[in-house]
Amino acid sequence: MPRAGLTTERLIQAGAELADEEGFDQVTVSALARRFDVRVASLYSHVKNSGALRTGIALLALRELADRGSAALAGRSGKDALTALGDVYRDYARQHPGRYAAAQLRLAPEDAAASAGPRHSRMIRAILRGYDLTEPDQTHAVRLLGSVFHGFVTMEGGGSFDHSSPAAAETWPRILDALDALLRNWPAAPTTP
Amino acid sequence: MPRAGLTTERLIQAGAELADEEGFDQVTVSALARRFDVRVASLYSHVKNSGALRTGIALLALRELADRGSAALAGRSGKDALTALGDVYRDYARQHPGRYAAAQLRLAPEDAAASAGPRHSRMIRAILRGYDLTEPDQTHAVRLLGSVFHGFVTMEGGGSFDHSSPAAAETWPRILDALDALLRNWPAAPTTP
DNA sequence: TGCATTTGCCTAAAGGGTTTAGGCAAATGT
DNA sequence: ACATTTGCCTAAACCCTTTAGGCAAATGCA
């Protein structure tokens, strides 16, 4: 019998597709073996274990997302940049829900450090250069933007906005407007007397 | 041998504790049976299946969270109310990470409708009565607040803020300040020419 | 109190996912 | 053509889920 041509990369890639189609929690070594029409044990030469597979998908998603972000940010600043990056997150989560879920996996410190995670912080911080914020307000604002992007995208994906009008698609640009207005007018730290 | 005194409620309660201690994805019928020192099959008289157990924990968490929210909101308005509700979410997620994760479970439509979910929307909407917003901006603002609360709390719980200064605890009140400022000065919808 | 019914927890068994050990065959290099 | 490496296999152990059917404890009723 000819060989299937398994590779760590191919497995992770297929795992990402499986995640998008069936959900990240359905990503299993067994399901992946079925997809390659191969016995389960065969995958263990290419992937340490089930966790490593999931981690691989998470790292792929973080990288893809960061790549899209960099591309979208190129040549933009201010509200343009804010909108562009926000749209990247939302679009990615809608197109690749399984991968987006994977990107939320809690990584081991070594994996996290080697991941594209830090690129994400840097991208958001880059956006803030178009606004007039200094530390520590800049860090607070980075965290606010991260929270809004992630929060909105997961709630939309989870169907939280399905039972009220208008559609989430109408809210999104208004949230970006609001964030832009807020960043242009960031409130000073209250003086503690 | 005497009986263990199993009950659907007791199982869900213990499942919630297990979730907080070991993580929501470690909540398993087997683990729960071990905790009650009982055979696995015995639980199936009280819980339809593994999914129903998890759903039960999710509904419990949503209810507890809504109860805390109502209590915190009583007699407060404006920024006081905003801070109180935000703190409820953050504190609950920190004290009960497993339950909080459970509350994010995607529910079947019937379960969702019967859950405390709608109470959450109503609480946030109640806060907005202290600000000067009319529909559809009010809905947009509800969604923004939900996104920020949920986004911040999950990112903090996921360790996203662990590798930068200052501590997340310092950012949180500044985010509430910022949201208050934003709601008091909500930008009008741009006129589409 | 004694007996019948209900209820609760049990054993048994089948099905699926994970993981390791060890084997044979396909690919690769000389 | 042959030796080595590599890739996928079988086999087996372990854990979680779920159903079927049984026995004993609790409960209700005379």
Short mmCIF file of C-alpha atoms (C1' of nucleotides) in Angstrom, two decimals:
data_model
loop_
_atom_site.label_atom_id
_atom_site.label_comp_id
_atom_site.label_asym_id
_atom_site.label_seq_id
_atom_site.Cartn_x
_atom_site.Cartn_y
_atom_site.Cartn_z
CA MET A 1 0.00 0.00 0.00
CA PRO A 2 1.31 3.47 -0.79
CA ARG A 3 1.95 5.89 2.01
CA ALA A 4 -0.38 8.67 3.05
CA GLY A 5 2.29 11.37 3.17
CA LEU A 6 1.63 12.57 6.70
CA THR A 7 3.54 15.52 8.03
CA THR A 8 3.26 17.58 11.17
CA GLU A 9 2.36 20.63 9.10
CA ARG A 10 -0.19 18.76 7.06
CA LEU A 11 -1.78 17.40 10.19
CA ILE A 12 -2.02 20.80 11.80
CA GLN A 13 -3.39 22.30 8.63
CA ALA A 14 -6.03 19.57 8.35
CA GLY A 15 -6.74 19.95 12.05
CA ALA A 16 -7.43 23.64 11.50
CA GLU A 17 -9.86 22.81 8.71
CA LEU A 18 -11.51 20.22 10.90
CA ALA A 19 -11.83 22.80 13.67
CA ASP A 20 -13.53 25.27 11.35
CA GLU A 21 -15.92 22.63 10.06
CA GLU A 22 -16.78 20.74 13.24
CA GLY A 23 -15.69 22.95 16.09
CA PHE A 24 -12.39 23.13 17.91
CA ASP A 25 -13.49 20.69 20.60
CA GLN A 26 -14.16 18.08 17.91
CA VAL A 27 -10.51 18.18 16.88
CA THR A 28 -9.27 14.79 17.91
CA VAL A 29 -6.44 12.54 16.83
CA SER A 30 -9.02 9.94 15.84
CA ALA A 31 -11.03 12.29 13.67
CA LEU A 32 -7.86 13.45 11.98
CA ALA A 33 -6.80 9.85 11.31
CA ARG A 34 -10.19 9.21 9.70
CA ARG A 35 -9.71 12.27 7.52
CA PHE A 36 -6.41 10.88 6.24
CA ASP A 37 -7.79 7.35 6.04
CA VAL A 38 -5.03 6.11 8.27
CA ARG A 39 -4.84 4.29 11.60
CA VAL A 40 -4.83 6.45 14.70
CA ALA A 41 -1.46 5.31 15.95
CA SER A 42 0.17 6.51 12.76
CA LEU A 43 -0.34 10.12 13.70
CA TYR A 44 1.73 9.76 16.83
CA SER A 45 4.93 9.73 14.79
CA HIS A 46 4.17 13.27 13.67
CA VAL A 47 2.42 14.76 16.66
CA LYS A 48 3.46 14.21 20.27
CA ASN A 49 -0.08 13.94 21.57
CA SER A 50 -3.54 15.40 21.37
CA GLY A 51 -2.53 18.54 23.23
CA ALA A 52 0.36 19.22 20.89
CA LEU A 53 -2.01 18.99 17.96
CA ARG A 54 -4.34 21.55 19.48
CA THR A 55 -1.44 23.78 20.43
CA GLY A 56 -0.19 23.59 16.85
CA ILE A 57 -3.54 24.75 15.57
CA ALA A 58 -3.58 27.59 18.09
CA LEU A 59 -0.13 28.75 17.01
CA LEU A 60 -1.17 28.58 13.35
CA ALA A 61 -4.26 30.67 14.05
CA LEU A 62 -2.31 33.27 16.01
CA ARG A 63 0.19 33.53 13.17
CA GLU A 64 -2.42 33.79 10.44
CA LEU A 65 -4.28 36.41 12.41
CA ALA A 66 -1.13 38.43 13.02
CA ASP A 67 -0.19 38.20 9.35
CA ARG A 68 -3.58 39.49 8.29
CA GLY A 69 -3.30 42.22 10.87
CA SER A 70 0.09 43.42 9.65
CA ALA A 71 -1.12 43.47 6.09
CA ALA A 72 -4.24 45.43 7.00
CA LEU A 73 -2.34 47.93 9.07
CA ALA A 74 0.26 48.74 6.42
CA GLY A 75 -0.04 52.37 5.40
CA ARG A 76 -2.95 53.13 7.72
CA SER A 77 -3.22 55.15 10.88
CA GLY A 78 -5.77 56.58 13.26
CA LYS A 79 -9.32 55.47 12.82
CA ASP A 80 -8.48 53.79 9.52
CA ALA A 81 -6.03 51.54 11.30
CA LEU A 82 -8.45 50.89 14.15
CA THR A 83 -11.17 49.82 11.75
CA ALA A 84 -8.83 47.75 9.64
CA LEU A 85 -7.52 45.73 12.55
CA GLY A 86 -10.91 45.32 14.14
CA ASP A 87 -12.28 44.02 10.87
CA VAL A 88 -9.41 41.58 10.57
CA TYR A 89 -10.33 40.01 13.90
CA ARG A 90 -14.03 39.93 13.20
CA ASP A 91 -13.67 38.60 9.68
CA TYR A 92 -11.21 35.94 10.73
CA ALA A 93 -13.44 34.75 13.54
CA ARG A 94 -16.39 34.55 11.18
CA GLN A 95 -14.48 32.78 8.43
CA HIS A 96 -12.54 30.49 10.72
CA PRO A 97 -14.48 29.97 13.94
CA GLY A 98 -12.57 26.84 14.89
CA ARG A 99 -9.20 28.46 14.39
CA TYR A 100 -10.35 31.53 16.28
CA ALA A 101 -11.43 29.32 19.17
CA ALA A 102 -8.05 27.60 19.00
CA ALA A 103 -6.31 30.95 19.30
CA GLN A 104 -7.92 31.34 22.72
CA LEU A 105 -6.31 28.18 24.04
CA ARG A 106 -4.26 28.83 27.13
CA LEU A 107 -0.69 28.16 26.06
CA ALA A 108 2.23 27.00 28.14
CA PRO A 109 4.58 29.93 28.86
CA GLU A 110 7.25 28.73 26.40
CA ASP A 111 4.68 28.30 23.65
CA ALA A 112 3.12 31.66 24.42
CA ALA A 113 6.48 33.40 24.27
CA ALA A 114 7.32 31.83 20.90
CA SER A 115 3.85 32.49 19.52
CA ALA A 116 2.57 35.39 17.47
CA GLY A 117 0.80 36.63 20.61
CA PRO A 118 3.24 39.48 21.23
CA ARG A 119 2.78 40.66 17.64
CA HIS A 120 -0.87 41.22 18.43
CA SER A 121 -0.10 43.50 21.35
CA ARG A 122 2.37 45.39 19.20
CA MET A 123 -0.21 45.88 16.46
CA ILE A 124 -2.73 47.35 18.84
CA ARG A 125 -0.05 49.55 20.35
CA ALA A 126 0.86 50.73 16.87
CA ILE A 127 -2.68 51.90 16.32
CA LEU A 128 -2.50 53.97 19.46
CA ARG A 129 0.39 55.94 18.05
CA GLY A 130 -2.26 57.75 16.03
CA TYR A 131 -3.81 58.95 19.26
CA ASP A 132 -2.38 61.03 22.01
CA LEU A 133 -1.81 58.60 24.83
CA THR A 134 1.17 58.12 27.09
CA GLU A 135 1.97 55.35 29.52
CA PRO A 136 0.33 53.89 31.49
CA ASP A 137 -2.80 55.04 29.68
CA GLN A 138 -1.53 53.47 26.50
CA THR A 139 -1.42 50.07 28.16
CA HIS A 140 -4.90 50.55 29.56
CA ALA A 141 -6.12 51.44 26.08
CA VAL A 142 -4.38 48.43 24.52
CA ARG A 143 -6.21 46.25 26.97
CA LEU A 144 -9.52 47.95 26.31
CA LEU A 145 -9.19 47.48 22.56
CA GLY A 146 -8.17 43.87 23.01
CA SER A 147 -11.12 43.29 25.29
CA VAL A 148 -13.61 44.88 22.92
CA PHE A 149 -12.32 43.10 19.83
CA HIS A 150 -12.19 39.75 21.52
CA GLY A 151 -15.37 40.22 23.49
CA PHE A 152 -17.47 41.37 20.58
CA VAL A 153 -16.20 38.70 18.25
CA THR A 154 -16.77 35.86 20.68
CA MET A 155 -20.20 37.10 21.69
CA GLU A 156 -21.21 37.50 18.08
CA GLY A 157 -19.90 34.03 17.28
CA GLY A 158 -21.69 32.61 20.30
CA GLY A 159 -24.98 33.97 19.09
CA SER A 160 -25.40 36.48 21.93
CA PHE A 161 -26.63 39.15 19.52
CA ASP A 162 -28.97 36.93 17.55
CA HIS A 163 -32.08 37.65 19.55
CA SER A 164 -32.14 41.41 19.31
CA SER A 165 -32.13 43.98 16.56
CA PRO A 166 -30.38 45.45 14.75
CA ALA A 167 -27.95 42.86 13.36
CA ALA A 168 -24.51 42.71 14.90
CA ALA A 169 -23.10 43.92 11.58
CA GLU A 170 -24.73 47.29 12.24
CA THR A 171 -23.37 47.56 15.74
CA TRP A 172 -19.78 46.83 14.80
CA PRO A 173 -19.00 50.08 12.92
CA ARG A 174 -20.72 52.05 15.66
CA ILE A 175 -18.49 50.41 18.22
CA LEU A 176 -15.45 51.33 16.15
CA ASP A 177 -16.76 54.91 15.96
CA ALA A 178 -17.20 54.92 19.71
CA LEU A 179 -13.70 53.58 20.36
CA ASP A 180 -12.22 56.18 18.04
CA ALA A 181 -14.08 58.94 19.85
CA LEU A 182 -12.98 57.54 23.19
CA LEU A 183 -9.32 57.34 22.22
CA ARG A 184 -9.37 60.90 20.92
CA ASN A 185 -10.80 61.97 24.24
CA TRP A 186 -9.29 59.59 26.76
CA PRO A 187 -10.22 60.60 30.31
CA ALA A 188 -7.33 61.50 32.58
CA ALA A 189 -6.70 59.41 35.66
CA PRO A 190 -8.81 60.74 38.48
CA THR A 191 -6.66 62.56 41.02
CA THR A 192 -6.62 60.66 44.31
CA PRO A 193 -6.66 63.35 46.96
CA MET B 1 -24.79 -0.25 51.89
CA PRO B 2 -26.46 3.09 52.58
CA ARG B 3 -27.33 5.36 49.68
CA ALA B 4 -25.28 8.29 48.57
CA GLY B 5 -28.21 10.72 48.33
CA LEU B 6 -27.67 11.81 44.77
CA THR B 7 -29.86 14.49 43.31
CA THR B 8 -29.79 16.43 40.08
CA GLU B 9 -29.21 19.64 42.03
CA ARG B 10 -26.48 18.12 44.15
CA LEU B 11 -24.75 16.80 41.05
CA ILE B 12 -24.87 20.15 39.30
CA GLN B 13 -23.66 21.91 42.42
CA ALA B 14 -20.76 19.49 42.79
CA GLY B 15 -20.09 19.80 39.07
CA ALA B 16 -19.79 23.56 39.50
CA GLU B 17 -17.29 23.10 42.30
CA LEU B 18 -15.37 20.62 40.20
CA ALA B 19 -15.33 23.11 37.34
CA ASP B 20 -13.89 25.82 39.56
CA GLU B 21 -11.24 23.51 40.93
CA GLU B 22 -10.18 21.58 37.82
CA GLY B 23 -11.52 23.57 34.90
CA PHE B 24 -14.82 23.32 33.09
CA ASP B 25 -13.45 20.91 30.49
CA GLN B 26 -12.51 18.50 33.29
CA VAL B 27 -16.13 18.25 34.33
CA THR B 28 -17.00 14.71 33.44
CA VAL B 29 -19.58 12.22 34.61
CA SER B 30 -16.74 9.96 35.72
CA ALA B 31 -15.00 12.62 37.78
CA LEU B 32 -18.27 13.48 39.43
CA ALA B 33 -18.96 9.82 40.25
CA ARG B 34 -15.53 9.61 41.88
CA ARG B 35 -16.34 12.67 43.92
CA PHE B 36 -19.48 11.01 45.27
CA ASP B 37 -17.72 7.66 45.61
CA VAL B 38 -20.34 6.04 43.46
CA ARG B 39 -20.36 4.08 40.21
CA VAL B 40 -20.56 6.10 37.01
CA ALA B 41 -23.80 4.55 35.79
CA SER B 42 -25.56 5.70 38.94
CA LEU B 43 -25.42 9.30 37.84
CA TYR B 44 -27.43 8.61 34.74
CA SER B 45 -30.61 8.31 36.77
CA HIS B 46 -30.23 11.95 37.75
CA VAL B 47 -28.65 13.50 34.68
CA LYS B 48 -29.60 12.69 31.11
CA ASN B 49 -26.05 12.76 29.83
CA SER B 50 -22.77 14.57 29.95
CA GLY B 51 -24.11 17.52 27.98
CA ALA B 52 -27.05 17.98 30.29
CA LEU B 53 -24.67 18.12 33.24
CA ARG B 54 -22.63 20.85 31.61
CA THR B 55 -25.76 22.71 30.59
CA GLY B 56 -26.99 22.53 34.16
CA ILE B 57 -23.77 24.09 35.40
CA ALA B 58 -24.04 26.80 32.76
CA LEU B 59 -27.59 27.65 33.82
CA LEU B 60 -26.54 27.72 37.46
CA ALA B 61 -23.70 30.09 36.68
CA LEU B 62 -25.90 32.40 34.62
CA ARG B 63 -28.43 32.50 37.45
CA GLU B 64 -25.85 33.14 40.17
CA LEU B 65 -24.28 35.87 38.10
CA ALA B 66 -27.64 37.52 37.41
CA ASP B 67 -28.54 37.32 41.09
CA ARG B 68 -25.31 39.01 42.09
CA GLY B 69 -25.87 41.60 39.40
CA SER B 70 -29.37 42.46 40.57
CA ALA B 71 -28.18 42.78 44.13
CA ALA B 72 -25.29 45.02 43.13
CA LEU B 73 -27.46 47.24 40.97
CA ALA B 74 -30.12 47.85 43.58
CA GLY B 75 -30.21 51.54 44.43
CA ARG B 76 -27.40 52.51 42.10
CA SER B 77 -27.35 54.43 38.86
CA GLY B 78 -24.96 56.04 36.42
CA LYS B 79 -21.31 55.30 36.91
CA ASP B 80 -21.98 53.69 40.27
CA ALA B 81 -24.17 51.13 38.59
CA LEU B 82 -21.68 50.61 35.77
CA THR B 83 -18.87 49.94 38.20
CA ALA B 84 -20.98 47.71 40.40
CA LEU B 85 -22.08 45.45 37.57
CA GLY B 86 -18.64 45.35 36.00
CA ASP B 87 -17.15 44.34 39.30
CA VAL B 88 -19.74 41.60 39.70
CA TYR B 89 -18.66 40.01 36.44
CA ARG B 90 -14.98 40.37 37.14
CA ASP B 91 -15.19 39.13 40.70
CA TYR B 92 -17.36 36.19 39.77
CA ALA B 93 -15.00 35.13 37.01
CA ARG B 94 -12.05 35.36 39.37
CA GLN B 95 -13.76 33.51 42.20
CA HIS B 96 -15.45 30.93 39.98
CA PRO B 97 -13.45 30.49 36.79
CA GLY B 98 -15.02 27.15 35.96
CA ARG B 99 -18.54 28.42 36.41
CA TYR B 100 -17.73 31.51 34.39
CA ALA B 101 -16.43 29.32 31.59
CA ALA B 102 -19.61 27.26 31.85
CA ALA B 103 -21.69 30.38 31.43
CA GLN B 104 -20.12 30.83 27.98
CA LEU B 105 -21.38 27.46 26.81
CA ARG B 106 -23.49 27.77 23.70
CA LEU B 107 -26.97 26.76 24.79
CA ALA B 108 -29.75 25.21 22.78
CA PRO B 109 -32.38 27.84 21.94
CA GLU B 110 -34.93 26.47 24.45
CA ASP B 111 -32.32 26.42 27.22
CA ALA B 112 -31.13 29.88 26.30
CA ALA B 113 -34.65 31.27 26.39
CA ALA B 114 -35.33 29.74 29.81
CA SER B 115 -31.94 30.82 31.17
CA ALA B 116 -30.99 33.91 33.11
CA GLY B 117 -29.37 35.22 29.92
CA PRO B 118 -32.09 37.76 29.19
CA ARG B 119 -31.76 39.11 32.72
CA HIS B 120 -28.20 40.03 31.89
CA SER B 121 -29.21 42.10 28.89
CA ARG B 122 -31.87 43.81 30.96
CA MET B 123 -29.36 44.68 33.68
CA ILE B 124 -27.02 46.31 31.24
CA ARG B 125 -29.89 48.14 29.64
CA ALA B 126 -30.94 49.35 33.07
CA ILE B 127 -27.52 50.91 33.55
CA LEU B 128 -27.91 52.82 30.35
CA ARG B 129 -31.02 54.55 31.69
CA GLY B 130 -28.58 56.69 33.63
CA TYR B 131 -27.15 57.93 30.36
CA ASP B 132 -28.80 59.75 27.53
CA LEU B 133 -29.11 57.16 24.80
CA THR B 134 -32.03 56.26 22.57
CA GLU B 135 -32.51 53.32 20.25
CA PRO B 136 -30.71 51.99 18.33
CA ASP B 137 -27.72 53.52 20.10
CA GLN B 138 -28.83 51.95 23.33
CA THR B 139 -28.58 48.50 21.81
CA HIS B 140 -25.17 49.30 20.39
CA ALA B 141 -24.06 50.43 23.83
CA VAL B 142 -25.48 47.32 25.51
CA ARG B 143 -23.41 45.24 23.15
CA LEU B 144 -20.32 47.31 23.73
CA LEU B 145 -20.58 46.96 27.49
CA GLY B 146 -21.20 43.25 27.20
CA SER B 147 -18.21 42.89 24.93
CA VAL B 148 -15.91 44.83 27.22
CA PHE B 149 -17.00 43.06 30.39
CA HIS B 150 -16.77 39.65 28.85
CA GLY B 151 -13.66 40.38 26.84
CA PHE B 152 -11.69 41.86 29.71
CA VAL B 153 -12.67 39.17 32.14
CA THR B 154 -11.80 36.29 29.82
CA MET B 155 -8.54 37.85 28.74
CA GLU B 156 -7.56 38.51 32.34
CA GLY B 157 -8.50 34.95 33.27
CA GLY B 158 -6.59 33.61 30.31
CA GLY B 159 -3.45 35.36 31.45
CA SER B 160 -3.30 37.78 28.54
CA PHE B 161 -2.36 40.64 30.81
CA ASP B 162 0.20 38.77 32.86
CA HIS B 163 3.23 39.74 30.82
CA SER B 164 2.90 43.50 30.92
CA SER B 165 2.62 46.16 33.58
CA PRO B 166 0.70 47.48 35.33
CA ALA B 167 -1.45 44.73 36.83
CA ALA B 168 -4.86 44.16 35.31
CA ALA B 169 -6.39 45.34 38.57
CA GLU B 170 -5.11 48.84 37.79
CA THR B 171 -6.49 48.84 34.29
CA TRP B 172 -9.98 47.76 35.25
CA PRO B 173 -11.10 50.96 37.01
CA ARG B 174 -9.61 53.01 34.20
CA ILE B 175 -11.66 51.05 31.70
CA LEU B 176 -14.77 51.72 33.73
CA ASP B 177 -13.85 55.42 33.77
CA ALA B 178 -13.40 55.34 30.03
CA LEU B 179 -16.72 53.61 29.44
CA ASP B 180 -18.49 56.11 31.66
CA ALA B 181 -16.94 58.97 29.74
CA LEU B 182 -17.88 57.36 26.46
CA LEU B 183 -21.49 56.79 27.45
CA ARG B 184 -21.83 60.38 28.61
CA ASN B 185 -20.52 61.48 25.23
CA TRP B 186 -21.76 58.85 22.82
CA PRO B 187 -20.94 59.82 19.23
CA ALA B 188 -23.91 60.32 16.91
CA ALA B 189 -24.33 58.06 13.93
CA PRO B 190 -22.37 59.50 11.02
CA THR B 191 -24.69 60.99 8.44
CA THR B 192 -24.51 58.94 5.23
CA PRO B 193 -24.67 61.47 2.39
"C1'" DT C 1 -45.72 -3.70 62.07
"C1'" DG C 2 -45.63 -6.33 57.75
"C1'" DC C 3 -45.82 -6.26 52.93
"C1'" DA C 4 -45.75 -4.18 48.17
"C1'" DT C 5 -44.04 -0.70 45.46
"C1'" DT C 6 -40.91 2.61 44.11
"C1'" DT C 7 -36.46 4.33 43.79
"C1'" DG C 8 -31.48 4.30 43.87
"C1'" DC C 9 -27.31 2.43 43.08
"C1'" DC C 10 -25.19 -1.65 41.22
"C1'" DT C 11 -22.86 -4.95 37.56
"C1'" DA C 12 -22.10 -5.86 32.83
"C1'" DA C 13 -21.08 -4.63 28.35
"C1'" DA C 14 -20.36 -2.03 24.12
"C1'" DG C 15 -18.43 1.94 21.78
"C1'" DG C 16 -15.05 5.63 21.13
"C1'" DG C 17 -10.75 8.48 22.14
"C1'" DT C 18 -5.68 8.33 23.76
"C1'" DT C 19 -1.32 6.51 23.94
"C1'" DT C 20 2.71 3.18 23.82
"C1'" DA C 21 5.39 -0.90 22.07
"C1'" DG C 22 6.96 -3.37 18.62
"C1'" DG C 23 6.75 -5.10 13.54
"C1'" DC C 24 6.83 -5.12 8.46
"C1'" DA C 25 7.12 -2.71 4.22
"C1'" DA C 26 8.03 1.35 1.44
"C1'" DA C 27 11.22 4.85 0.38
"C1'" DT C 28 16.05 6.35 0.17
"C1'" DG C 29 20.98 6.26 -0.51
"C1'" DT C 30 25.18 3.92 -1.95
"C1'" DA D 1 21.02 -4.78 -5.52
"C1'" DC D 2 21.30 -4.14 -0.86
"C1'" DA D 3 21.23 -1.78 3.76
"C1'" DT D 4 19.19 1.73 6.22
"C1'" DT D 5 15.79 4.76 7.45
"C1'" DT D 6 11.21 6.06 7.78
"C1'" DG D 7 6.25 5.51 7.83
"C1'" DC D 8 2.28 3.25 8.78
"C1'" DC D 9 0.53 -0.94 10.85
"C1'" DT D 10 -1.37 -4.33 14.65
"C1'" DA D 11 -2.07 -5.10 19.37
"C1'" DA D 12 -3.13 -3.80 23.76
"C1'" DA D 13 -4.05 -0.98 27.93
"C1'" DC D 14 -6.51 2.77 29.92
"C1'" DC D 15 -10.23 6.21 30.49
"C1'" DC D 16 -14.87 8.30 29.52
"C1'" DT D 17 -19.77 7.62 27.91
"C1'" DT D 18 -24.00 5.39 27.75
"C1'" DT D 19 -27.60 1.68 27.99
"C1'" DA D 20 -29.83 -2.55 29.96
"C1'" DG D 21 -31.18 -5.06 33.50
"C1'" DG D 22 -30.87 -6.54 38.63
"C1'" DC D 23 -31.02 -6.29 43.67
"C1'" DA D 24 -31.66 -3.83 47.84
"C1'" DA D 25 -32.97 0.26 50.42
"C1'" DA D 26 -36.52 3.49 51.21
"C1'" DT D 27 -41.27 4.55 51.23
"C1'" DG D 28 -46.31 3.99 51.41
"C1'" DC D 29 -50.24 1.62 52.78
"C1'" DA D 30 -52.96 -1.63 55.37
#
